[in-house]
Amino acid sequence: MTDNHFLILGAGVIGLTTALALRETYPSSNITIVAKHFPGDRSIEYTSPWAGANWASMAHDNGPLENYDRITFHKFSEIAEKWCEAGIGRMGMWGIFDGSLEEVGIVTPETGKIWYEELVGGLRRLKDEERPEGSVFGLEFGSTFRINTQVYLAWLQNQVLSRGVSLVRREYTSISAVLKDFPKATLLVNCTGLGSLKLEDVKDMNLYPTRGQTVLVAEPKVPIERMYFRSPKRIDPETTYVFPRPLGGGVILGGSRQDGNWSGEVDMELARDIMERCCKLCPELGKPEDLKVIAHGVGLRPSRKGGPRIEVEKLSNGVPVVHNYGHAGAGYQSSWGTAEKVMKMVKKALEPSARL
Ligand code: FAD
């Protein structure tokens, strides 16, 4: 039997994770990642380096979205335990909400429960005196994950390289053009994030950017012992967050959610507002004027009406294409779960009956 030659288009957190999952599933296959950007690059067209990032599920569908995040949580557990250099660390979090439990969108309607309560080691209701003024309720997450995106992306890239995956840096205008350059490819996984809005043979009009701005500040002398998050709803333009990153990653302050905004320019007024909100939420940071700003960040979340697209399509030359894009603000926390779903689709697409 000939070995498969897999192509992955895209080298963000989704493309790199997919490559590792493919290597695990098909140990003797050829795998090539083709992308315009790789870890280390900073571009408004490359979302992954700009993420916060942490694991704080937004899913409440009692279905696939919860499952993607659950699988990823377990995988993050394994990574954090085995590879302390991967840039993923455990940490508790205070989630503060400015609306009632029913309003904030964290309960799964079908079950009436917060599905990840057990997974994160319990959710303790904060006492009134622990919460900032004006908030309605707060939850302490026992233990979840924070990610130093700079370290984690480089680690993922090292993992794929050490497993014999080839990297090719190129920009393409269509998937058909990629397949033309790699005639031996048996299957392509499309992990281009927002790029799928522009690829001529994908042009997914359900995709749109959700702009997010962050401020990276120096770690204060008194360590911050937990992550903080405050919002009227779980997904809201006014969400404020403070994530102390592991391994010298500083502290990331956010945030903003601006749907349809493509601007890669830093909005200094918004940056000042973020710093003020974060200092109010996390007193360990001190006053806004005490913050030592290291960098401002702007990234575009690959949002998609209908959720992430994970499905098979056959283009005109007959090579199956498995799409894996549109992870919005959950690309890290759902990465391993969506890669697992992709593996199921790859297996199915390669069955002899599917090749007819
Ligand atoms: P990208 O990282 O954009 O990668 C796309 C890849 O495709 C790149 O390599 C690019 O070069 C390549 N590509 C695209 N088009 C082409 C083409 N035509 N030819 C060749 N190559 C191409 N997620 C979380 O889970 N937790 C968080 O706390 C979190 N916080 C966030 C905070 C902010 C401010 C932002 C902006 C995002 C946040 N996210 C978070 C979301 C997360 O960052 C994204 O979901 C994720 O990075 C998307 O990854 P991706 O690999 O799909 O896309």
Coordinates of C-alpha atoms in Angstrom, one line a residue, residues 57-318:
S57 CA -14.9 27.4 27.4
M58 CA -17.6 29.5 25.7
A59 CA -19.4 26.3 24.4
H60 CA -22.8 25.5 25.8
D61 CA -24.3 23.4 23.0
N62 CA -24.5 20.1 24.8
G63 CA -22.7 18.8 21.6
P64 CA -19.7 19.0 19.4
L65 CA -18.4 22.4 20.7
E66 CA -18.3 21.3 24.3
N67 CA -16.7 18.1 23.1
Y68 CA -13.9 19.9 21.2
D69 CA -13.1 21.9 24.4
R70 CA -13.3 18.8 26.7
I71 CA -10.8 16.8 24.5
T72 CA -8.4 19.8 24.4
F73 CA -8.6 20.3 28.2
H74 CA -7.4 16.7 28.7
K75 CA -4.7 17.1 26.1
F76 CA -3.5 20.4 27.7
S77 CA -3.4 18.4 31.0
E78 CA -1.1 15.9 29.5
I79 CA 1.1 18.5 27.8
A80 CA 1.4 20.6 31.0
E81 CA 2.5 17.5 32.9
K82 CA 4.9 16.0 30.4
W83 CA 6.5 19.1 28.8
C84 CA 6.9 22.1 31.1
E85 CA 8.7 23.9 28.3
A86 CA 5.6 23.8 26.1
G87 CA 4.2 27.1 27.4
I88 CA 1.0 25.7 28.9
G89 CA 0.5 26.1 32.6
R90 CA -2.3 25.3 35.1
M91 CA -3.8 28.2 37.0
G92 CA -7.1 29.1 38.8
M93 CA -9.3 31.9 37.6
W94 CA -11.9 34.3 38.9
G95 CA -14.7 34.9 36.5
I96 CA -16.8 38.0 37.4
F97 CA -20.1 38.5 35.7
D98 CA -22.3 41.7 35.5
G99 CA -25.5 39.8 34.7
S100 CA -27.4 36.9 36.3
L101 CA -26.4 33.3 35.8
E102 CA -29.4 32.9 33.4
E103 CA -28.3 36.0 31.3
V104 CA -24.5 35.4 31.0
G105 CA -24.6 32.4 28.6
I106 CA -22.5 29.9 30.6
V107 CA -25.2 27.4 31.4
T108 CA -26.0 24.7 28.9
P109 CA -29.8 25.1 28.2
E110 CA -30.5 21.4 27.8
T111 CA -28.9 20.4 31.1
G112 CA -29.2 23.5 33.2
K113 CA -25.6 23.0 34.2
I114 CA -22.2 24.6 33.6
W115 CA -20.7 21.6 31.7
Y116 CA -17.1 22.0 32.7
E117 CA -17.6 22.4 36.5
E118 CA -15.9 19.1 37.3
L119 CA -13.3 19.4 34.6
V120 CA -11.9 22.6 36.1
G121 CA -11.8 21.2 39.6
G122 CA -15.0 22.9 40.8
L123 CA -16.6 26.3 40.6
R124 CA -16.8 28.2 43.9
R125 CA -19.2 31.1 44.2
L126 CA -17.2 34.2 45.2
K127 CA -18.3 35.9 48.4
D128 CA -19.9 39.4 47.9
E129 CA -16.9 41.0 49.5
E130 CA -14.5 39.3 47.0
R131 CA -16.3 40.7 44.0
P132 CA -15.8 44.2 42.5
E133 CA -18.5 46.8 43.0
G134 CA -21.4 46.5 40.5
S135 CA -20.8 42.9 39.6
V136 CA -23.7 40.4 40.0
F137 CA -21.8 37.2 40.8
G138 CA -18.4 35.5 40.5
L139 CA -17.0 32.0 40.1
E140 CA -13.6 30.7 41.0
F141 CA -12.4 28.1 38.6
G142 CA -10.3 25.6 40.6
S143 CA -7.7 25.0 37.9
T144 CA -7.6 25.7 34.1
F145 CA -4.9 26.6 31.6
R146 CA -3.1 29.7 30.5
I147 CA -0.9 29.6 27.4
N148 CA 2.2 31.5 26.5
T149 CA 1.4 31.7 22.8
Q150 CA 4.9 32.6 21.7
V151 CA 6.4 29.6 23.5
Y152 CA 3.5 27.1 22.6
L153 CA 3.5 27.9 18.9
A154 CA 7.3 27.4 18.7
W155 CA 6.9 24.2 20.7
L156 CA 4.3 22.9 18.3
Q157 CA 6.5 23.7 15.4
N158 CA 9.4 21.9 17.0
Q159 CA 7.2 18.9 17.7
V160 CA 6.2 18.6 14.0
L161 CA 9.7 19.1 12.8
S162 CA 11.1 16.4 15.1
R163 CA 8.4 14.1 13.7
G164 CA 9.6 14.5 10.1
V165 CA 6.9 17.0 8.9
S166 CA 8.1 19.2 6.1
L167 CA 7.5 23.0 6.0
V168 CA 7.1 25.0 2.9
R169 CA 6.6 28.8 2.9
R170 CA 4.3 29.9 0.1
E171 CA 1.2 32.0 -0.4
Y172 CA -1.6 30.6 -2.6
T173 CA -4.7 32.1 -4.1
S174 CA -6.6 28.8 -4.2
I175 CA -6.5 25.2 -2.9
S176 CA -6.5 23.9 -6.5
A177 CA -3.2 25.8 -7.0
V178 CA -1.7 24.1 -4.0
L179 CA -2.8 20.7 -5.3
K180 CA -1.3 21.5 -8.7
D181 CA 2.1 22.1 -7.1
F182 CA 1.9 18.9 -5.1
P183 CA 0.5 16.3 -7.5
K184 CA 1.2 13.4 -5.2
A185 CA -1.0 14.7 -2.4
T186 CA -3.7 12.2 -1.3
L187 CA -5.6 14.7 0.9
L188 CA -5.3 18.4 2.0
V189 CA -6.5 19.8 5.3
N190 CA -7.4 23.5 5.0
C191 CA -6.4 25.3 8.2
T192 CA -6.2 28.9 6.9
G193 CA -8.4 30.6 9.4
L194 CA -9.7 33.9 8.0
G195 CA -7.7 33.1 4.8
S196 CA -10.6 31.0 3.7
L197 CA -12.5 34.1 3.0
K198 CA -10.1 34.9 0.2
L199 CA -9.1 31.5 -1.3
E200 CA -10.8 31.5 -4.7
D201 CA -12.3 28.0 -4.4
V202 CA -13.4 28.4 -0.8
K203 CA -14.5 32.1 -0.4
D204 CA -16.5 31.3 2.7
M205 CA -18.8 34.3 3.2
N206 CA -19.8 33.1 6.7
L207 CA -16.3 34.1 7.9
Y208 CA -15.7 37.5 9.4
P209 CA -13.0 39.1 11.7
T210 CA -13.6 39.8 15.3
R211 CA -10.8 42.3 16.2
G212 CA -9.2 41.9 19.6
Q213 CA -6.7 44.3 21.2
T214 CA -4.3 43.5 24.0
V215 CA -1.5 45.1 26.1
L216 CA 1.5 43.0 27.2
V217 CA 2.9 44.3 30.4
A218 CA 5.8 43.4 32.6
E219 CA 5.2 41.0 35.5
P220 CA 4.6 42.9 38.8
K221 CA 7.0 42.2 41.7
V222 CA 4.2 40.6 43.7
P223 CA 3.2 37.6 41.6
I224 CA -0.4 37.5 40.3
E225 CA -1.8 34.2 41.6
R226 CA -4.8 33.7 39.3
M227 CA -6.3 34.8 36.0
Y228 CA -9.1 37.3 36.1
F229 CA -12.0 37.8 33.7
R230 CA -14.9 40.2 34.0
S231 CA -17.8 40.6 31.6
P232 CA -21.6 41.3 31.3
K233 CA -21.8 38.0 29.3
R234 CA -19.4 35.2 28.5
I235 CA -19.0 36.6 25.0
D236 CA -19.2 40.4 25.1
P237 CA -17.3 43.4 23.5
E238 CA -16.7 44.7 27.0
T239 CA -14.9 41.7 28.3
T240 CA -11.9 42.5 30.5
Y241 CA -9.2 39.9 31.3
V242 CA -5.8 39.6 32.9
F243 CA -3.8 36.4 32.1
P244 CA -0.4 36.0 33.7
R245 CA 1.4 33.9 31.1
P246 CA 3.9 31.2 32.1
L247 CA 7.6 31.0 31.3
G248 CA 8.5 34.7 31.2
G249 CA 5.5 35.6 29.1
G250 CA 4.6 38.7 31.0
V251 CA 0.9 39.6 31.8
I252 CA -1.6 40.0 28.9
L253 CA -4.3 42.5 29.4
G254 CA -7.5 42.5 27.3
G255 CA -9.8 42.9 25.8
S256 CA -12.1 43.9 23.0
R257 CA -14.3 42.2 20.5
Q258 CA -15.1 44.2 17.4
D259 CA -17.0 42.2 14.7
G260 CA -16.2 43.1 11.1
N261 CA -13.3 45.4 12.0
W262 CA -10.2 44.5 9.9
S263 CA -7.9 47.2 11.3
G264 CA -4.4 46.1 12.4
E265 CA -3.7 49.5 13.9
V266 CA -3.4 49.9 17.7
D267 CA -6.1 52.1 19.1
M268 CA -4.4 54.0 21.9
E269 CA -7.6 55.1 23.5
L270 CA -8.8 51.6 23.7
A271 CA -5.4 50.5 25.1
R272 CA -5.7 53.1 27.9
D273 CA -9.3 51.9 28.6
I274 CA -8.1 48.2 28.7
M275 CA -5.4 49.1 31.2
E276 CA -7.8 51.0 33.4
R277 CA -10.3 48.2 33.4
C278 CA -7.6 45.6 34.2
C279 CA -6.2 47.5 37.1
K280 CA -9.7 47.8 38.6
L281 CA -10.2 44.1 38.2
C282 CA -6.8 42.9 39.4
P283 CA -5.4 45.1 42.2
E284 CA -2.1 43.3 42.1
L285 CA -1.3 45.3 38.9
G286 CA -1.3 48.6 40.8
K287 CA -2.4 51.8 39.0
P288 CA -2.5 52.2 35.2
E289 CA 0.4 54.7 35.3
D290 CA 2.5 52.0 37.1
L291 CA 2.1 49.5 34.3
K292 CA 5.3 48.8 32.3
V293 CA 4.0 48.3 28.8
I294 CA 6.1 46.0 26.7
A295 CA 3.9 45.7 23.5
H296 CA 0.5 46.4 22.1
G297 CA -1.2 43.6 20.2
V298 CA -4.0 43.4 17.6
G299 CA -5.4 40.2 16.2
L300 CA -8.4 39.1 14.2
R301 CA -10.3 36.2 15.5
P302 CA -11.6 33.9 12.6
S303 CA -15.3 34.1 13.5
R304 CA -17.8 32.2 11.5
K305 CA -21.6 32.2 11.3
G306 CA -22.6 28.6 12.2
G307 CA -19.4 27.8 14.1
P308 CA -16.1 26.2 12.9
R309 CA -16.2 24.5 9.5
I310 CA -15.0 20.9 9.9
E311 CA -16.1 19.0 6.8
V312 CA -14.9 17.2 3.7
E313 CA -15.2 18.6 0.2
K314 CA -14.0 17.1 -3.1
L315 CA -12.6 19.6 -5.5
S316 CA -12.6 19.1 -9.2
N317 CA -9.4 17.1 -9.3
G318 CA -10.9 14.5 -6.9

